[in-house]
Amino acid sequence: MRAWTAALGLLWVSATPACHRPSDQARQASTPALMGATSGTSPAFSAMPTPDLGYNAREGRTLFLHYCSTCHGKDGHGDGFNAYNLDPKPRDLGEPAFQAKRTDDELASVVRSGGAAAGLSSGMPPWGRTLNDRQIFNLVSFVRTLRPAADSI
Amino acid sequence: MARGGRSPDRLWAWFAVSSVVSLVALSISPMKDYFRDYRRYQESYRQRLLATAGSSKELQAAEAETVRVRQTWIPQFGDRVDRCQSCHLGVENVKMGGSEEPYRLHSPTPHTPGDFRRFGCVACHRGQGRATSLTEAHGRVPGWSSPLLPLRYTEASCGACHRGLHVPEASLLSAGRALMDRVGCLACHKIAGWTEWRSQAPDLDGLSEKTHVEWLRAWLEQPRSLRGATWMPDFHLRDEEIDALVAFLWAQPAKRPQSAASDAEPPLGDHDRGRKLFRESRCISCHTVEGRGNGSASELAGIGSKVSRRWLFAFLADPHSFQPGTAMPQYDFDRQQLVDLSTYLMEEMVDPSAPAAGAPFRPSAKRVAEGEEIYQKYGCSGCHHLGGRGDAPPIGPELTGIGGKPAALLDFGVRGDLPHELPDWLAAKISHPRSFREGLRMPEFGFTREQVESLVTALLSYDSTEVPEEYRVTPEAAHYAPPGRFGELARRYRCLSCHQVQGVGGDIATAPLTAEGSKVKESWLASYLLLPTSIRPILTDRMIPLQMSEERAAFLANFMTNVFLDDGIPGEIFSDRPPREQAARGRRLYYERYGCHSCHQREGSGGYYGPPLDDVPLKLRSGWVAWWLQGPQRWRADVRCPDFGLDAGAARDLSAFLVTSAHAPGRAEGRP
């Protein structure tokens, strides 16, 4: 009987918060599972290809193709059919140097206020009254997925 | 005695054991709570807050944070209680933009961050709002019927409240619903609330006059072998089923066209004149030829190997008596034009791989009867009209509520390879419907991966969540029926196949006609209807020359410019020619301030994106131009011309410049 009580007591003590916490190992192990579940890549879906773009970049892409691709080209290489008419020509938005140089806020600001406001060409019009902040955020999200022209060759 | 001596000992033992047991039992609940993941997430989140605090106020706030269950209670939306923010701590904290889950800032959506208290989390993401452990909250426990929606399908939840076909800002959902509409899911499956579906498939009367048996057989065997872009799905019919179906269809008499009824073979016309007419008529504004064109109507390459010349001639003369529901307008071709055009199409649009016509075919009555059974079995009448038959009831299971169906209730058949999740089941059903069991009838559509994804999103949107009335967004049903003689002509020319009037009509043309009278001048419109010049040369789908008479063009122009008016748009704002200095100010705005020439042609230079503007003086009303410039998206929400935020003065100046003829004397000040 003493053994019984001892065993139960030990169990109780070992489970007492002050004496024991989940190990770091256990924490690390549980984190990826959580991230997997919330980002839609839980094992149940790993067999199917993951979507190319999330909601934001997807809306950004729709907007980009509608409003921007005429000059910037559908892949952002500055080769839209109306680019011939522009001086200076639209840049290759997928260029890594350009991507690294500009912050999201700077990109959003040029989209919102136009090229002239940033000391660039007035050929880039201001979209701040046509698109709302969320749409501009999403456009920038999509622009961040663009790759340089050389990639496609 | 002995017994009495043992008894207290035993009692003591029982007492000890039961107190320990009850102690353990009592401790289970606090222990469970203690080991909840949210505690350490909240502790870690607090450390992040302390590390990123930028002011003493933020620091104090971070220090004051305590570990607790955080919940959003939404009494007006089904009494929802969402405790997701107990772990997802940074969803409203802009400083957590670059963080990982579960601390990450919620990315912006039309309802985020503004509507957290209105919707909570589960309304969009599903899962179990009241739970506070990871697996339970994400709904990945037996018995919970709505597990967390994979992120890529989240747009499905927009569709619970947004009932319309097109949901702005939910591109995947809209694409999915549009595809459901186009491919005809509704032909076989009912969805409560979706009542206005109309098939675009052709009527099947008189096929024996239209085509030949060999073509029909090949078509039924595998439609895409003859026309890659068709939405007619592959029913995987067996040979004997095809034979029976061909026999049945062959026995159906033609609906006689009233005007062009002629049993005589039309004479051969001039191939080159036909080609010229084909191009001028801009058939690819709707059709495609080898994939080039708008694509809302059928591919024309190969049509010469499919139809008979006599049928084509009669059809072009009077398409509406063959296909009353068609979107195709009636061109006012004369007889010679019909002869030339049908000759050209028959000679040019040939598919060398299509089967050649064989001997005349006489189906046996037995086969015809078998064919009728096959026709009914596969629900052909869901899409195709035939004879006087009414619409047959849909043959597939109803899809109302499919998006919320628990995985346990789904029939996975022999598909043991599939994860037992609703989205996977839907994707497999759509991609390979016959792979689940023998004897299924659903045809294969050959969807691409993106199409499957959009369709799954759309189907998941039809779940059985009860949405309170004030949350529902149902687009107002648009009603417009063109009246009187205008209506007769509008139906003849199928104006509403491409243009919209008061929200009714197709969307092939970029120009809604609702305010056409406030926009254009009558004389311009009349000449445009006779000879539509390209307004936007970059578009494939341009206004078609309908070959109408001058009298009809004048009538239509007069009607539209007098009836299709918007009181909010001023007509003319200059009594005579605009003042020269005002036009000069407008010129500077045009070239220097707003860079309009980036997109528009004028005086021989400029871009080719927007319409060329040299003909503005003949075409547009000056008040319209000024109104447009102060908010182009008021005309049509998706207009690409940006809203530059012009004030009324600048808009008038620009209008003055644009309505002053580019070639008028005294206008040669030269552009900068």
mmCIF file of N, CA and C in Angstrom, chain B residues 6-60:
data_model
loop_
_atom_site.group_PDB
_atom_site.id
_atom_site.type_symbol
_atom_site.label_atom_id
_atom_site.label_comp_id
_atom_site.label_asym_id
_atom_site.label_seq_id
_atom_site.Cartn_x
_atom_site.Cartn_y
_atom_site.Cartn_z
ATOM 1 N N ARG B 6 -8.959 -5.095 11.831
ATOM 2 C CA ARG B 6 -8.519 -4.849 10.446
ATOM 3 C C ARG B 6 -9.241 -3.650 9.832
ATOM 4 N N SER B 7 -10.482 -3.484 10.294
ATOM 5 C CA SER B 7 -11.360 -2.529 9.640
ATOM 6 C C SER B 7 -10.806 -1.100 9.581
ATOM 7 N N PRO B 8 -10.329 -0.494 10.671
ATOM 8 C CA PRO B 8 -9.822 0.883 10.571
ATOM 9 C C PRO B 8 -8.651 1.003 9.590
ATOM 10 N N ASP B 9 -7.784 -0.026 9.600
ATOM 11 C CA ASP B 9 -6.646 -0.044 8.664
ATOM 12 C C ASP B 9 -7.116 0.091 7.219
ATOM 13 N N ARG B 10 -8.113 -0.758 6.933
ATOM 14 C CA ARG B 10 -8.661 -0.772 5.577
ATOM 15 C C ARG B 10 -9.294 0.567 5.219
ATOM 16 N N LEU B 11 -10.045 1.039 6.188
ATOM 17 C CA LEU B 11 -10.696 2.322 5.945
ATOM 18 C C LEU B 11 -9.665 3.403 5.642
ATOM 19 N N TRP B 12 -8.596 3.349 6.448
ATOM 20 C CA TRP B 12 -7.532 4.319 6.226
ATOM 21 C C TRP B 12 -6.951 4.194 4.814
ATOM 22 N N ALA B 13 -6.773 2.932 4.447
ATOM 23 C CA ALA B 13 -6.191 2.692 3.105
ATOM 24 C C ALA B 13 -7.113 3.237 2.024
ATOM 25 N N TRP B 14 -8.415 2.896 2.192
ATOM 26 C CA TRP B 14 -9.370 3.382 1.204
ATOM 27 C C TRP B 14 -9.392 4.907 1.162
ATOM 28 N N PHE B 15 -9.360 5.448 2.366
ATOM 29 C CA PHE B 15 -9.396 6.898 2.448
ATOM 30 C C PHE B 15 -8.178 7.514 1.735
ATOM 31 N N ALA B 16 -7.003 6.902 1.978
ATOM 32 C CA ALA B 16 -5.772 7.442 1.348
ATOM 33 C C ALA B 16 -5.863 7.361 -0.174
ATOM 34 N N VAL B 17 -6.276 6.161 -0.620
ATOM 35 C CA VAL B 17 -6.333 5.965 -2.074
ATOM 36 C C VAL B 17 -7.334 6.937 -2.699
ATOM 37 N N SER B 18 -8.525 7.018 -2.084
ATOM 38 C CA SER B 18 -9.539 7.846 -2.721
ATOM 39 C C SER B 18 -9.156 9.324 -2.679
ATOM 40 N N SER B 19 -8.459 9.727 -1.598
ATOM 41 C CA SER B 19 -8.068 11.144 -1.613
ATOM 42 C C SER B 19 -7.032 11.428 -2.690
ATOM 43 N N VAL B 20 -6.117 10.446 -2.862
ATOM 44 C CA VAL B 20 -5.128 10.661 -3.923
ATOM 45 C C VAL B 20 -5.814 10.686 -5.292
ATOM 46 N N VAL B 21 -6.751 9.728 -5.448
ATOM 47 C CA VAL B 21 -7.447 9.668 -6.738
ATOM 48 C C VAL B 21 -8.214 10.972 -6.998
ATOM 49 N N SER B 22 -8.907 11.457 -5.980
ATOM 50 C CA SER B 22 -9.665 12.681 -6.219
ATOM 51 C C SER B 22 -8.735 13.873 -6.426
ATOM 52 N N LEU B 23 -7.590 13.829 -5.748
ATOM 53 C CA LEU B 23 -6.610 14.893 -5.955
ATOM 54 C C LEU B 23 -6.146 14.908 -7.416
ATOM 55 N N VAL B 24 -5.860 13.681 -7.898
ATOM 56 C CA VAL B 24 -5.423 13.562 -9.295
ATOM 57 C C VAL B 24 -6.530 14.042 -10.234
ATOM 58 N N ALA B 25 -7.764 13.576 -9.905
ATOM 59 C CA ALA B 25 -8.880 13.962 -10.763
ATOM 60 C C ALA B 25 -9.049 15.475 -10.781
ATOM 61 N N LEU B 26 -8.936 16.054 -9.609
ATOM 62 C CA LEU B 26 -9.092 17.508 -9.530
ATOM 63 C C LEU B 26 -7.976 18.239 -10.286
ATOM 64 N N SER B 27 -6.835 17.594 -10.352
ATOM 65 C CA SER B 27 -5.696 18.287 -10.961
ATOM 66 C C SER B 27 -5.695 18.200 -12.486
ATOM 67 N N ILE B 28 -6.529 17.303 -13.019
ATOM 68 C CA ILE B 28 -6.489 17.103 -14.483
ATOM 69 C C ILE B 28 -6.797 18.400 -15.225
ATOM 70 N N SER B 29 -7.861 19.064 -14.800
ATOM 71 C CA SER B 29 -8.277 20.257 -15.523
ATOM 72 C C SER B 29 -7.208 21.359 -15.510
ATOM 73 N N PRO B 30 -6.699 21.750 -14.310
ATOM 74 C CA PRO B 30 -5.634 22.757 -14.343
ATOM 75 C C PRO B 30 -4.394 22.292 -15.088
ATOM 76 N N MET B 31 -4.118 20.973 -15.020
ATOM 77 C CA MET B 31 -2.943 20.482 -15.736
ATOM 78 C C MET B 31 -3.125 20.630 -17.238
ATOM 79 N N LYS B 32 -4.326 20.226 -17.701
ATOM 80 C CA LYS B 32 -4.591 20.331 -19.138
ATOM 81 C C LYS B 32 -4.433 21.775 -19.585
ATOM 82 N N ASP B 33 -5.015 22.645 -18.784
ATOM 83 C CA ASP B 33 -4.916 24.051 -19.137
ATOM 84 C C ASP B 33 -3.465 24.508 -19.101
ATOM 85 N N TYR B 34 -2.751 23.975 -18.106
ATOM 86 C CA TYR B 34 -1.367 24.425 -17.977
ATOM 87 C C TYR B 34 -0.538 24.049 -19.206
ATOM 88 N N PHE B 35 -0.838 22.898 -19.752
ATOM 89 C CA PHE B 35 -0.012 22.444 -20.883
ATOM 90 C C PHE B 35 -0.513 22.921 -22.244
ATOM 91 N N ARG B 36 -1.536 23.746 -22.246
ATOM 92 C CA ARG B 36 -2.009 24.286 -23.520
ATOM 93 C C ARG B 36 -0.883 25.057 -24.212
ATOM 94 N N ASP B 37 -0.851 24.894 -25.523
ATOM 95 C CA ASP B 37 0.209 25.561 -26.282
ATOM 96 C C ASP B 37 0.160 27.078 -26.140
ATOM 97 N N TYR B 38 -1.053 27.605 -25.979
ATOM 98 C CA TYR B 38 -1.141 29.067 -26.022
ATOM 99 C C TYR B 38 -0.335 29.737 -24.927
ATOM 100 N N ARG B 39 -0.101 29.003 -23.814
ATOM 101 C CA ARG B 39 0.657 29.630 -22.716
ATOM 102 C C ARG B 39 2.066 29.997 -23.172
ATOM 103 N N ARG B 40 2.740 28.999 -23.761
ATOM 104 C CA ARG B 40 4.115 29.344 -24.154
ATOM 105 C C ARG B 40 4.151 30.282 -25.362
ATOM 106 N N TYR B 41 3.122 30.217 -26.224
ATOM 107 C CA TYR B 41 3.080 31.198 -27.313
ATOM 108 C C TYR B 41 2.918 32.601 -26.751
ATOM 109 N N GLN B 42 2.055 32.709 -25.741
ATOM 110 C CA GLN B 42 1.829 34.044 -25.181
ATOM 111 C C GLN B 42 3.080 34.554 -24.466
ATOM 112 N N GLU B 43 3.779 33.622 -23.815
ATOM 113 C CA GLU B 43 5.017 34.019 -23.128
ATOM 114 C C GLU B 43 6.035 34.502 -24.162
ATOM 115 N N SER B 44 6.166 33.705 -25.251
ATOM 116 C CA SER B 44 7.118 34.059 -26.296
ATOM 117 C C SER B 44 6.717 35.373 -26.987
ATOM 118 N N TYR B 45 5.402 35.536 -27.179
ATOM 119 C CA TYR B 45 4.919 36.759 -27.820
ATOM 120 C C TYR B 45 5.233 37.968 -26.948
ATOM 121 N N ARG B 46 5.092 37.784 -25.628
ATOM 122 C CA ARG B 46 5.380 38.876 -24.700
ATOM 123 C C ARG B 46 6.848 39.274 -24.805
ATOM 124 N N GLN B 47 7.713 38.280 -24.935
ATOM 125 C CA GLN B 47 9.138 38.580 -25.098
ATOM 126 C C GLN B 47 9.369 39.396 -26.373
ATOM 127 N N ARG B 48 8.670 39.024 -27.418
ATOM 128 C CA ARG B 48 8.799 39.780 -28.673
ATOM 129 C C ARG B 48 8.330 41.210 -28.497
ATOM 130 N N LEU B 49 7.216 41.358 -27.792
ATOM 131 C CA LEU B 49 6.703 42.709 -27.559
ATOM 132 C C LEU B 49 7.714 43.535 -26.789
ATOM 133 N N LEU B 50 8.307 42.902 -25.768
ATOM 134 C CA LEU B 50 9.296 43.626 -24.962
ATOM 135 C C LEU B 50 10.497 44.014 -25.824
ATOM 136 N N ALA B 51 10.899 43.079 -26.701
ATOM 137 C CA ALA B 51 12.083 43.322 -27.531
ATOM 138 C C ALA B 51 11.832 44.426 -28.564
ATOM 139 N N THR B 52 10.583 44.535 -29.026
ATOM 140 C CA THR B 52 10.336 45.495 -30.110
ATOM 141 C C THR B 52 9.686 46.782 -29.612
ATOM 142 N N ALA B 53 9.473 46.886 -28.317
ATOM 143 C CA ALA B 53 8.800 48.075 -27.781
ATOM 144 C C ALA B 53 9.580 49.327 -28.161
ATOM 145 N N GLY B 54 8.887 50.280 -28.721
ATOM 146 C CA GLY B 54 9.570 51.477 -29.193
ATOM 147 C C GLY B 54 9.387 52.661 -28.263
ATOM 148 N N SER B 55 8.495 52.526 -27.300
ATOM 149 C CA SER B 55 8.263 53.643 -26.387
ATOM 150 C C SER B 55 8.000 53.072 -25.001
ATOM 151 N N SER B 56 8.068 53.930 -23.995
ATOM 152 C CA SER B 56 7.861 53.433 -22.632
ATOM 153 C C SER B 56 6.418 52.954 -22.465
ATOM 154 N N LYS B 57 5.511 53.571 -23.242
ATOM 155 C CA LYS B 57 4.111 53.147 -23.162
ATOM 156 C C LYS B 57 3.956 51.701 -23.665
ATOM 157 N N GLU B 58 4.619 51.430 -24.807
ATOM 158 C CA GLU B 58 4.562 50.077 -25.354
ATOM 159 C C GLU B 58 5.202 49.080 -24.396
ATOM 160 N N LEU B 59 6.301 49.519 -23.769
ATOM 161 C CA LEU B 59 7.002 48.654 -22.831
ATOM 162 C C LEU B 59 6.096 48.305 -21.654
ATOM 163 N N GLN B 60 5.422 49.331 -21.140
ATOM 164 C CA GLN B 60 4.507 49.095 -20.023
ATOM 165 C C GLN B 60 3.388 48.140 -20.428
#
